PDB file of C-alpha atoms and ligand atoms in Angstrom:
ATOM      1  CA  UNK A   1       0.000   0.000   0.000  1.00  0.00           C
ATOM      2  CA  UNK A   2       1.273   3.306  -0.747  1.00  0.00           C
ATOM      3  CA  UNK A   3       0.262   6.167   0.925  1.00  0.00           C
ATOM      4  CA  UNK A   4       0.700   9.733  -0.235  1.00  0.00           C
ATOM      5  CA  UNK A   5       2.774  12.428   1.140  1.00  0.00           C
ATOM      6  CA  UNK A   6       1.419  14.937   3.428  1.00  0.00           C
ATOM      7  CA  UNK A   7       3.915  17.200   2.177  1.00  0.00           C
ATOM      8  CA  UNK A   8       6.091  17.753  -1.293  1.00  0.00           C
ATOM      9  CA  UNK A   9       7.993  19.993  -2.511  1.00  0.00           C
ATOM     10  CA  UNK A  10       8.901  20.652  -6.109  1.00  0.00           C
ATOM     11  CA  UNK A  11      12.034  22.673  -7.398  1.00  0.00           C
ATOM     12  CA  UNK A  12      11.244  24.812  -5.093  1.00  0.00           C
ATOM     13  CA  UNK A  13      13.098  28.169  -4.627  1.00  0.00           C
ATOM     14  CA  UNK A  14      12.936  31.393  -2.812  1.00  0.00           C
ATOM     15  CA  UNK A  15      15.323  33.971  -3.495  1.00  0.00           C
ATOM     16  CA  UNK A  16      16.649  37.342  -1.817  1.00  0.00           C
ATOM     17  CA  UNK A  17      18.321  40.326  -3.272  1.00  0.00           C
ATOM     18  CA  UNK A  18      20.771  41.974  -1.290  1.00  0.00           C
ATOM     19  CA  UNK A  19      21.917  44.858  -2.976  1.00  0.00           C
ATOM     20  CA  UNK A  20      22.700  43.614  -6.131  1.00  0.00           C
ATOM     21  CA  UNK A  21      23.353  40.659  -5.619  1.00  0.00           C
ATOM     22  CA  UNK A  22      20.846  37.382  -5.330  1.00  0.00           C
ATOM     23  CA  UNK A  23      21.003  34.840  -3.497  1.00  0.00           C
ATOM     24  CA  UNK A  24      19.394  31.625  -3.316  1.00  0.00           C
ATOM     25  CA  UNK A  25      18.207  30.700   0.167  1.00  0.00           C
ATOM     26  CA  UNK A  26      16.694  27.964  -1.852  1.00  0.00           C
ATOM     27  CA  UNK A  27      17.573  26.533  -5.579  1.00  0.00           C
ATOM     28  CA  UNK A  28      15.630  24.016  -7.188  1.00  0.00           C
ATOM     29  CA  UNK A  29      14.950  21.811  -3.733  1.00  0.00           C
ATOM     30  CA  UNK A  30      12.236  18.791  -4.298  1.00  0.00           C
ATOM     31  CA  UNK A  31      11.725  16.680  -1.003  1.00  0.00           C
ATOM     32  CA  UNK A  32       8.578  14.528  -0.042  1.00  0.00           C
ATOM     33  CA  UNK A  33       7.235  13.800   3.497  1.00  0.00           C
ATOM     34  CA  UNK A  34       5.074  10.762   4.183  1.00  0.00           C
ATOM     35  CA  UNK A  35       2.746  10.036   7.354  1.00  0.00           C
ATOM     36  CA  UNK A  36       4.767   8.999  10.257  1.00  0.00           C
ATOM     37  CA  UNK A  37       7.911  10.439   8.458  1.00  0.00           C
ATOM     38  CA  UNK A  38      10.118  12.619   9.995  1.00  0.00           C
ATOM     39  CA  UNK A  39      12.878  14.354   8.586  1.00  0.00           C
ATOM     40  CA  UNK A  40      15.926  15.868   9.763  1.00  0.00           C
ATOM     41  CA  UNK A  41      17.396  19.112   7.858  1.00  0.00           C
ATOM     42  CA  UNK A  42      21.195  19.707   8.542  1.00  0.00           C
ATOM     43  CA  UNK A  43      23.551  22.302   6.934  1.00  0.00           C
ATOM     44  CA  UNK A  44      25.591  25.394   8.189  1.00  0.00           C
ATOM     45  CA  UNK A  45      24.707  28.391   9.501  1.00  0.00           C
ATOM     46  CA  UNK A  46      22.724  30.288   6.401  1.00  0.00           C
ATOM     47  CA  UNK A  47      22.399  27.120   4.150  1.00  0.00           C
ATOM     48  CA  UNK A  48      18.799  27.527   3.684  1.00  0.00           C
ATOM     49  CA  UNK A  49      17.240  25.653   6.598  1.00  0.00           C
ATOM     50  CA  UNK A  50      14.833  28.150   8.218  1.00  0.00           C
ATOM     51  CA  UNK A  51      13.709  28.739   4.485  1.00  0.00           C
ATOM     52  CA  UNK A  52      13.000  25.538   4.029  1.00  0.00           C
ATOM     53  CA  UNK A  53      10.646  25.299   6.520  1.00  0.00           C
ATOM     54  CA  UNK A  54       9.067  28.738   6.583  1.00  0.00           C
ATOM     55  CA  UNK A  55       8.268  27.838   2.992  1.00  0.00           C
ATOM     56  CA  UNK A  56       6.993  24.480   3.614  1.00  0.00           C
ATOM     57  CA  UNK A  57       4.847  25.977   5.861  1.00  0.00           C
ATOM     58  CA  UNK A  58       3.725  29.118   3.612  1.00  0.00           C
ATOM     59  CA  UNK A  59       4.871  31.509   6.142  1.00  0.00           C
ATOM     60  CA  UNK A  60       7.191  32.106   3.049  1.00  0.00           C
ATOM     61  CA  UNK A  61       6.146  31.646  -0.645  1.00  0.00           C
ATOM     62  CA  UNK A  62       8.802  30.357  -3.153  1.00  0.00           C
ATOM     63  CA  UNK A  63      10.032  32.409  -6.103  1.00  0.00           C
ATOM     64  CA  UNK A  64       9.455  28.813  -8.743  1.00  0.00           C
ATOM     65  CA  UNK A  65       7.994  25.731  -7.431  1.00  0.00           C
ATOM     66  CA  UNK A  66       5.488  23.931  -6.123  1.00  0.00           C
ATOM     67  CA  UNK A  67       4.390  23.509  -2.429  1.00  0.00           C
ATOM     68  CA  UNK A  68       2.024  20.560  -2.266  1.00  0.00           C
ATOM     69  CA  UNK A  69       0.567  20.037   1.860  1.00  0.00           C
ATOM     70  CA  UNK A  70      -1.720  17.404   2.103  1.00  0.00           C
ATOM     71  CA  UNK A  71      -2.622  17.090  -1.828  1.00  0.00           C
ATOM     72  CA  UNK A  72      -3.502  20.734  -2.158  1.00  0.00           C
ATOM     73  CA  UNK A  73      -0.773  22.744  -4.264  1.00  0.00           C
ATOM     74  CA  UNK A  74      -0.580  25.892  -2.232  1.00  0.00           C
ATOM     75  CA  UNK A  75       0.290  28.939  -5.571  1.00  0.00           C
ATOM     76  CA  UNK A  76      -2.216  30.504  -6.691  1.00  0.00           C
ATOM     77  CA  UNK A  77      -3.808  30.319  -3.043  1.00  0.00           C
ATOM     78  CA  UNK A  78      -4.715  33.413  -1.700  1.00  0.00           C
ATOM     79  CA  UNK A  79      -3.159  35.087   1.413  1.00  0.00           C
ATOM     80  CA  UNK A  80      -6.397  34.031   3.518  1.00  0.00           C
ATOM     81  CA  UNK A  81      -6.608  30.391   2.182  1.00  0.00           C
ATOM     82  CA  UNK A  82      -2.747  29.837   3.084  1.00  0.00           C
ATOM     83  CA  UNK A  83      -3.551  31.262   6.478  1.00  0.00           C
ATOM     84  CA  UNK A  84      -6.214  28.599   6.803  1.00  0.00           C
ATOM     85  CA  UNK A  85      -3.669  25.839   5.645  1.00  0.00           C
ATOM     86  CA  UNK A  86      -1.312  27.171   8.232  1.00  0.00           C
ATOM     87  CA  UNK A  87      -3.841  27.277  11.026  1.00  0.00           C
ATOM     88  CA  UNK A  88      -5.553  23.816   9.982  1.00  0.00           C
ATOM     89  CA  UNK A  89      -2.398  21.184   8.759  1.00  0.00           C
ATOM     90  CA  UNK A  90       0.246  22.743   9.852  1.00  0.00           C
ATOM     91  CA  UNK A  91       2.424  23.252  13.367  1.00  0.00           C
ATOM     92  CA  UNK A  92       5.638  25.392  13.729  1.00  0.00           C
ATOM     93  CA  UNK A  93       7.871  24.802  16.928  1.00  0.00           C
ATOM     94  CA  UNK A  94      10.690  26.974  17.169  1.00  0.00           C
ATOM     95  CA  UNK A  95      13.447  27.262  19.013  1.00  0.00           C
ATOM     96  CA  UNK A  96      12.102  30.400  21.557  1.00  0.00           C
ATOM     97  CA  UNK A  97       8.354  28.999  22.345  1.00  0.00           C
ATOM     98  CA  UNK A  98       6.233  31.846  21.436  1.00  0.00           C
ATOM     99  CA  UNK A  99       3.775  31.032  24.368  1.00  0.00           C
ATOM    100  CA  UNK A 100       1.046  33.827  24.528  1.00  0.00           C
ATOM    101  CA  UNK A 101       2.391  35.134  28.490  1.00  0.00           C
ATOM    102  CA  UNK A 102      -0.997  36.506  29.865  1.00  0.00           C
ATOM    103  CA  UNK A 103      -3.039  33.201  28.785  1.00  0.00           C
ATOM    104  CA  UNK A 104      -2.499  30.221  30.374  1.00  0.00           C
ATOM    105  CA  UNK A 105      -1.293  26.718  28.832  1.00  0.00           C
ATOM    106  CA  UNK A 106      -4.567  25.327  28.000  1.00  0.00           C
ATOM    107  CA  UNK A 107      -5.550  28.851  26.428  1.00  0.00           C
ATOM    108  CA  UNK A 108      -2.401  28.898  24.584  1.00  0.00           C
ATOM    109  CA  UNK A 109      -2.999  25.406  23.124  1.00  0.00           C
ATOM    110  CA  UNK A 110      -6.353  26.192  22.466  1.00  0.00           C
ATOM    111  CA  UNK A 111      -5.117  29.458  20.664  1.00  0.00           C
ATOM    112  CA  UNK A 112      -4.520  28.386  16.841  1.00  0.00           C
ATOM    113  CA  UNK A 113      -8.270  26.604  16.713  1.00  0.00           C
ATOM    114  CA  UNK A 114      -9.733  30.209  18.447  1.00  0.00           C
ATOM    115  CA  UNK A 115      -7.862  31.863  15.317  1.00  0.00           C
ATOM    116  CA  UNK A 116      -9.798  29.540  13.337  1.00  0.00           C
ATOM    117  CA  UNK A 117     -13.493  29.701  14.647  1.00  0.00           C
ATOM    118  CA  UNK A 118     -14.065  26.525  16.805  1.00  0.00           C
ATOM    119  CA  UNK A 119     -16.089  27.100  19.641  1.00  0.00           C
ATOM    120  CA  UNK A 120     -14.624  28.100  23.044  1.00  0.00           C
ATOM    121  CA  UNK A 121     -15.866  25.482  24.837  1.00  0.00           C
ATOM    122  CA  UNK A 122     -14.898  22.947  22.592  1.00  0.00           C
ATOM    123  CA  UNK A 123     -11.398  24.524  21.926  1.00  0.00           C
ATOM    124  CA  UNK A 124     -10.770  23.919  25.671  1.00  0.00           C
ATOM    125  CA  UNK A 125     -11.467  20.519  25.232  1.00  0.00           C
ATOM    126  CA  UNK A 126      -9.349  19.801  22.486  1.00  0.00           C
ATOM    127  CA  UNK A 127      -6.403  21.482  24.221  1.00  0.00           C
ATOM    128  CA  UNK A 128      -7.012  19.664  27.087  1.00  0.00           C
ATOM    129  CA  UNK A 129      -7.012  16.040  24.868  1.00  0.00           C
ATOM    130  CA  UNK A 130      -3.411  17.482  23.411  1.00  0.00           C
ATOM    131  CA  UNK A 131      -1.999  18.221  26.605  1.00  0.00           C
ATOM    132  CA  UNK A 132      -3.119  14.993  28.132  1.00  0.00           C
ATOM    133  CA  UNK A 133      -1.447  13.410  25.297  1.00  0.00           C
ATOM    134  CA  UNK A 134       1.819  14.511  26.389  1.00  0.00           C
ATOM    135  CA  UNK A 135       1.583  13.945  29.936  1.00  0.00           C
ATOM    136  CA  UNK A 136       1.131  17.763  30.919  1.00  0.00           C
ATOM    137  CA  UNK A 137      -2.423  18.168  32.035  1.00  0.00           C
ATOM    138  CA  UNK A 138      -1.731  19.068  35.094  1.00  0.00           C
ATOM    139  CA  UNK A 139      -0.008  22.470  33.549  1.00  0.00           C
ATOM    140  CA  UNK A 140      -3.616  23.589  31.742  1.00  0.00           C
ATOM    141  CA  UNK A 141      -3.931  26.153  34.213  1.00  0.00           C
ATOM    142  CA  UNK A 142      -0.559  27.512  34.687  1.00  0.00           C
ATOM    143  CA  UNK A 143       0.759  30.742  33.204  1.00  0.00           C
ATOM    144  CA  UNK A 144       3.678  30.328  30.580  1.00  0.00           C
ATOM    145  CA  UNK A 145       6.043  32.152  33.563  1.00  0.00           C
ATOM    146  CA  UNK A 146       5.485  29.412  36.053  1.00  0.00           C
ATOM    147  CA  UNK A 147       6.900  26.679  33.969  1.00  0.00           C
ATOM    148  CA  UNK A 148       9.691  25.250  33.026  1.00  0.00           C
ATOM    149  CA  UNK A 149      11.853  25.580  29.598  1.00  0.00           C
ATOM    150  CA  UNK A 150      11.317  21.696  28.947  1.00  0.00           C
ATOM    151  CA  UNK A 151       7.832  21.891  29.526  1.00  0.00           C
ATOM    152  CA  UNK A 152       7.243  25.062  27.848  1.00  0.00           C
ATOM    153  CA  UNK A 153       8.777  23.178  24.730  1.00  0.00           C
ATOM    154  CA  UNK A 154       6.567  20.258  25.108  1.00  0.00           C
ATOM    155  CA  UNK A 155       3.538  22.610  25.410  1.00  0.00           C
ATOM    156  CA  UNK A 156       4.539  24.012  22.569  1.00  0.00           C
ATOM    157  CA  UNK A 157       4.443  20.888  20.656  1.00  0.00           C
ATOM    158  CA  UNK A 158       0.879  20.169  22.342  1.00  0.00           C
ATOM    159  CA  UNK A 159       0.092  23.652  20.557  1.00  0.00           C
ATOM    160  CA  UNK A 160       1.391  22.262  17.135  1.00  0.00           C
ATOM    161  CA  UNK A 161      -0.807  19.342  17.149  1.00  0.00           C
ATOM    162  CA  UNK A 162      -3.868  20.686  18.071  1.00  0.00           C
ATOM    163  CA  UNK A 163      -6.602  19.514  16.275  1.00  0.00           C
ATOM    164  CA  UNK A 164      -5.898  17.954  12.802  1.00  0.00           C
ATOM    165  CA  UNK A 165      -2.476  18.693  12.172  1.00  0.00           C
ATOM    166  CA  UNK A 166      -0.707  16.635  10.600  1.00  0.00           C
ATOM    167  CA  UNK A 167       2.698  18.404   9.497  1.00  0.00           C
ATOM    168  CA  UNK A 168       4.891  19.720  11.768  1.00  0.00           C
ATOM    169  CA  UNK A 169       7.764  22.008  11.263  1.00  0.00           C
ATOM    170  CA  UNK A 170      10.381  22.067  14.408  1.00  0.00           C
ATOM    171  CA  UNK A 171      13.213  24.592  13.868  1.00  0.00           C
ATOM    172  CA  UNK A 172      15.747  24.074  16.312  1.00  0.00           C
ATOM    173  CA  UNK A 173      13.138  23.049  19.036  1.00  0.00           C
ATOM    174  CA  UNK A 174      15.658  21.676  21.296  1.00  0.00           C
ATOM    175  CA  UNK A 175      18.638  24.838  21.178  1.00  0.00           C
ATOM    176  CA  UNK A 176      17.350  26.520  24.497  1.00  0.00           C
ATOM    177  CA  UNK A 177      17.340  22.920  26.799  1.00  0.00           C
ATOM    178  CA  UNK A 178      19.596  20.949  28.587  1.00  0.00           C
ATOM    179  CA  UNK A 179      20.548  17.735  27.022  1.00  0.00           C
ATOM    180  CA  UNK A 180      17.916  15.816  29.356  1.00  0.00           C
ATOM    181  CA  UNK A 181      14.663  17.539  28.690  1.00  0.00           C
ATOM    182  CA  UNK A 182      15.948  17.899  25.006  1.00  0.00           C
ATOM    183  CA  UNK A 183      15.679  14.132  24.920  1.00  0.00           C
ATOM    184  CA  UNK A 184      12.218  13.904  26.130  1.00  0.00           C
ATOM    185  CA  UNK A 185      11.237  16.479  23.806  1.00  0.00           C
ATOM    186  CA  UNK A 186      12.079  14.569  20.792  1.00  0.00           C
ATOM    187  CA  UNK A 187      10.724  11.359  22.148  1.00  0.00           C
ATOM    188  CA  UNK A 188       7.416  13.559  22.249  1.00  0.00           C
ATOM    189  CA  UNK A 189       7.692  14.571  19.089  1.00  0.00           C
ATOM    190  CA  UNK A 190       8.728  11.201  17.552  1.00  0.00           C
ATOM    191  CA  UNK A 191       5.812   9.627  19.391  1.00  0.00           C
ATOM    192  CA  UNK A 192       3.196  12.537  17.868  1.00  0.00           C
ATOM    193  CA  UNK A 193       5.051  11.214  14.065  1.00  0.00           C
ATOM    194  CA  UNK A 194       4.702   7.755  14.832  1.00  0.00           C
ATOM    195  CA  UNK A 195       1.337   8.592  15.613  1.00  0.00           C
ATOM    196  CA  UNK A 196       0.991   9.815  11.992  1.00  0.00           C
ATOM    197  CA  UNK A 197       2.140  13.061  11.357  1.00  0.00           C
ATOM    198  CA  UNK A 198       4.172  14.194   9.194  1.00  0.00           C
ATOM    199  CA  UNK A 199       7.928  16.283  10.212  1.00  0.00           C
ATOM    200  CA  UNK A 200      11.238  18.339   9.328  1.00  0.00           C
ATOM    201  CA  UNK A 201      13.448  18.969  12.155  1.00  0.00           C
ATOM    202  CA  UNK A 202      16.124  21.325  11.574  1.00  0.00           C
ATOM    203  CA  UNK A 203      18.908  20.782  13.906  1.00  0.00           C
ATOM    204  CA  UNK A 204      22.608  20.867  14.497  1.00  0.00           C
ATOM    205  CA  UNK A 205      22.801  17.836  16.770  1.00  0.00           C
ATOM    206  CA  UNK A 206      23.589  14.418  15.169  1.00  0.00           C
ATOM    207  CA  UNK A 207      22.362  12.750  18.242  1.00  0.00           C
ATOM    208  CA  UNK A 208      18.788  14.420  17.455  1.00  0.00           C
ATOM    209  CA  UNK A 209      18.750  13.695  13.807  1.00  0.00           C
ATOM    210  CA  UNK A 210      18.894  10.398  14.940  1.00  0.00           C
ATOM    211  CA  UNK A 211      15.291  10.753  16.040  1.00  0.00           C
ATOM    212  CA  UNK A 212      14.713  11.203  12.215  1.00  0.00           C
ATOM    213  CA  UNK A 213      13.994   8.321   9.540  1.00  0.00           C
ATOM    214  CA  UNK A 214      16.627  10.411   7.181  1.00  0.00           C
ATOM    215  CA  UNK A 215      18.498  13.546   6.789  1.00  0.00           C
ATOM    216  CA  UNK A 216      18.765  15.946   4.264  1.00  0.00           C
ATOM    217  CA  UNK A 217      21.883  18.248   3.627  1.00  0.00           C
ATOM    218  CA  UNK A 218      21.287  21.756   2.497  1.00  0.00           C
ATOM    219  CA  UNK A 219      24.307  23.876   1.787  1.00  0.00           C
ATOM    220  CA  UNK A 220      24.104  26.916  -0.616  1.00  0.00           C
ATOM    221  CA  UNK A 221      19.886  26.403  -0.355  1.00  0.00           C
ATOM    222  CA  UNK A 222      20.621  23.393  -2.297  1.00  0.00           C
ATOM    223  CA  UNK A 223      20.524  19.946  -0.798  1.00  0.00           C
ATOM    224  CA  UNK A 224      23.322  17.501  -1.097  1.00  0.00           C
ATOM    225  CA  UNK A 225      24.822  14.510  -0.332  1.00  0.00           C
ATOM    226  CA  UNK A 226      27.047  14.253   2.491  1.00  0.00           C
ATOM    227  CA  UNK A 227      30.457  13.338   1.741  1.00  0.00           C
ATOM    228  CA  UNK A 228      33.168  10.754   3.191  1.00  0.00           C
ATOM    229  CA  UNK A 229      35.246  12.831   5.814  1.00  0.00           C
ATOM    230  CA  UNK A 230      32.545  15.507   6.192  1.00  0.00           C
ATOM    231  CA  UNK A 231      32.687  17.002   9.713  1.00  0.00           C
ATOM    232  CA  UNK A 232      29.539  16.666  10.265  1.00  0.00           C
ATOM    233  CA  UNK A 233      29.714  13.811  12.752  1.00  0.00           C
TER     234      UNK A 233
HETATM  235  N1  ADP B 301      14.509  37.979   4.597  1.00  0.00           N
HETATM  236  C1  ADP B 301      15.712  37.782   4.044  1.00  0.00           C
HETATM  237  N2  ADP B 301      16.291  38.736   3.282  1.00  0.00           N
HETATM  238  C2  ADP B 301      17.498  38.527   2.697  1.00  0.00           C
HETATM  239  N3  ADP B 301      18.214  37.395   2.832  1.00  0.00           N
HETATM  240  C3  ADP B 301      17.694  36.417   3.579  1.00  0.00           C
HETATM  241  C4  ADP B 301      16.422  36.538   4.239  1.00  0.00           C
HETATM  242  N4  ADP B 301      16.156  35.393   4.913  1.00  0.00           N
HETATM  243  C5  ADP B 301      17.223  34.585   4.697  1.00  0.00           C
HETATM  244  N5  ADP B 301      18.132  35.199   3.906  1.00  0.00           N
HETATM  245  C6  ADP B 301      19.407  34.605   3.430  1.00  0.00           C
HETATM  246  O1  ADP B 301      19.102  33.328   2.939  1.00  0.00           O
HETATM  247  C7  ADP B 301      20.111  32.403   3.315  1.00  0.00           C
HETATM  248  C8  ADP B 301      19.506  31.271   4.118  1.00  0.00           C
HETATM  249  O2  ADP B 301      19.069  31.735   5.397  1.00  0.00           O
HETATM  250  P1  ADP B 301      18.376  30.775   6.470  1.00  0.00           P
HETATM  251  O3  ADP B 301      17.281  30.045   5.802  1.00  0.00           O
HETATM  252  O4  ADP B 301      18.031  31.608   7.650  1.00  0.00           O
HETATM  253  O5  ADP B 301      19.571  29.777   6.815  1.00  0.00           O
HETATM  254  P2  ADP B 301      19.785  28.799   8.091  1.00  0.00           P
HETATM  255  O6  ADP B 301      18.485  28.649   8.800  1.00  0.00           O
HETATM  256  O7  ADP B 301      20.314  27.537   7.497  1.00  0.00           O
HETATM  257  O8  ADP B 301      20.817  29.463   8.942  1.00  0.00           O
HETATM  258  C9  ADP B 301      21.165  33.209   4.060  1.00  0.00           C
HETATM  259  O9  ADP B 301      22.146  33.626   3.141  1.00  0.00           O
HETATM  260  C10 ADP B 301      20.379  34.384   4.575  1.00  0.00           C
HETATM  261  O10 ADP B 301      21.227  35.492   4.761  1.00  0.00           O
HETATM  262 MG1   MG B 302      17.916  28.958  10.817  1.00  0.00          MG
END
């Protein structure tokens, strides 16, 4: 049985001028993503990776190519339909949480599917099913100040996956945490992929792209193979 991508890119690039000269964040990059896929994105400092994902996630549009999220090519969409797409399939986690500080967890969870018209009460509810699935119920009530880093970051995740999401993008998610809770917060996310999601993980850390079922190498916005006798182990 084969079962289609939830995301695919094709020849995709985005480029930026600076001053005269262009430059490619990204040239000519096709990748797929299946359910239950997740993907690790590795590459210097200004190879393209944070592109990569922005764009994936329409928070950036490409220059040429195509940006395919869960069979729906997303040019040609307007600005309010790829808001939708972002709100409905899609869940950024970066490296600095972005929790809301004057609501509380569950109301931060809760936030994207607000954004997008569901019902308070049943908003609430939904959050509350995330959080449980990550073992951090007992943090619904809590303001963002009176937790910790690690379980700000798994919140965060919670937040990604609320509702039907089913790609998310983590850039760097595990920069700002000890090596311990940076652990358990790729376990999380691995278990929310093996539940059937769909992921890119940009990071820096072999021993977190080892979550991943692959990498991919972007240098120069374009990806690559690794060679023999790269440093990058
Ligand atoms: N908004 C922008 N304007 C101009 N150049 C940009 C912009 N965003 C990224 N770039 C350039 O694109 C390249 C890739 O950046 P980025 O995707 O942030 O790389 P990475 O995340 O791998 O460090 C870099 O050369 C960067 O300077
Ligand atoms: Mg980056």
């Amino acid at each position: 049985m084969t079962t289609s991508p939830i995301l695919t890119m094709e020849n995709v690039t985005r480029l930026h001028t600076d001053g005269p000269r262009t430059i490619a964040a990204l040239d000519n990059v096709s990748l797929s993503v299946a359910p239950g896929e997740l993907v690790a994105v590795m590459g210097p400092s200004g190879s393209g990776k944070s592109t990569l994902l922005n764009v994936a996630g329409t928070l950036d549009t490409p220059n040429h190519g195509h940006i395919i999220i869960n069979g729906r090519d997303t040019a040609g969409l307007s600005r309010t339909e790829r808001a939708a797409i972002r709100r409905r399939d899609v869940g950024f986690v970066f490296q600095h949480y972005n929790l809301v500080p004057t609501l509380t967890v569950a109301e931060n969870v809760a936030l994207p599917l607000e954004l997008d018209n569901v019902p308070r009460r049943e908003a609430r509810a939904a959050a509350l099913a995330a959080l449980e699935g990550i073992d951090q119920a007992d943090l619904a009530d809590r303001f963002p100040a009176e937790i910790s880093g690690g379980q700000a970051q798994r919140v965060a995740i919670a937040r990604a996956l609320v509702g039907e999401r089913s790609l998310l993008l983590a850039d760097e998610p595990t920069g700002a945490l000890d090596t311990t809770t940076a652990e358990s917060v790729m376990a999380l996310l691995r278990s929310r992929i093996d539940a059937g999601a769909a992921g890119l993980l940009v990071t820096h850390e072999p021993r977190f792209a080892a979550y991943a079922d692959r990498t991919v190498w972007l240098r120069d916005g374009q990806l690559v193979q690794p060679h023999a006798g790269s440093d990058a182990r």
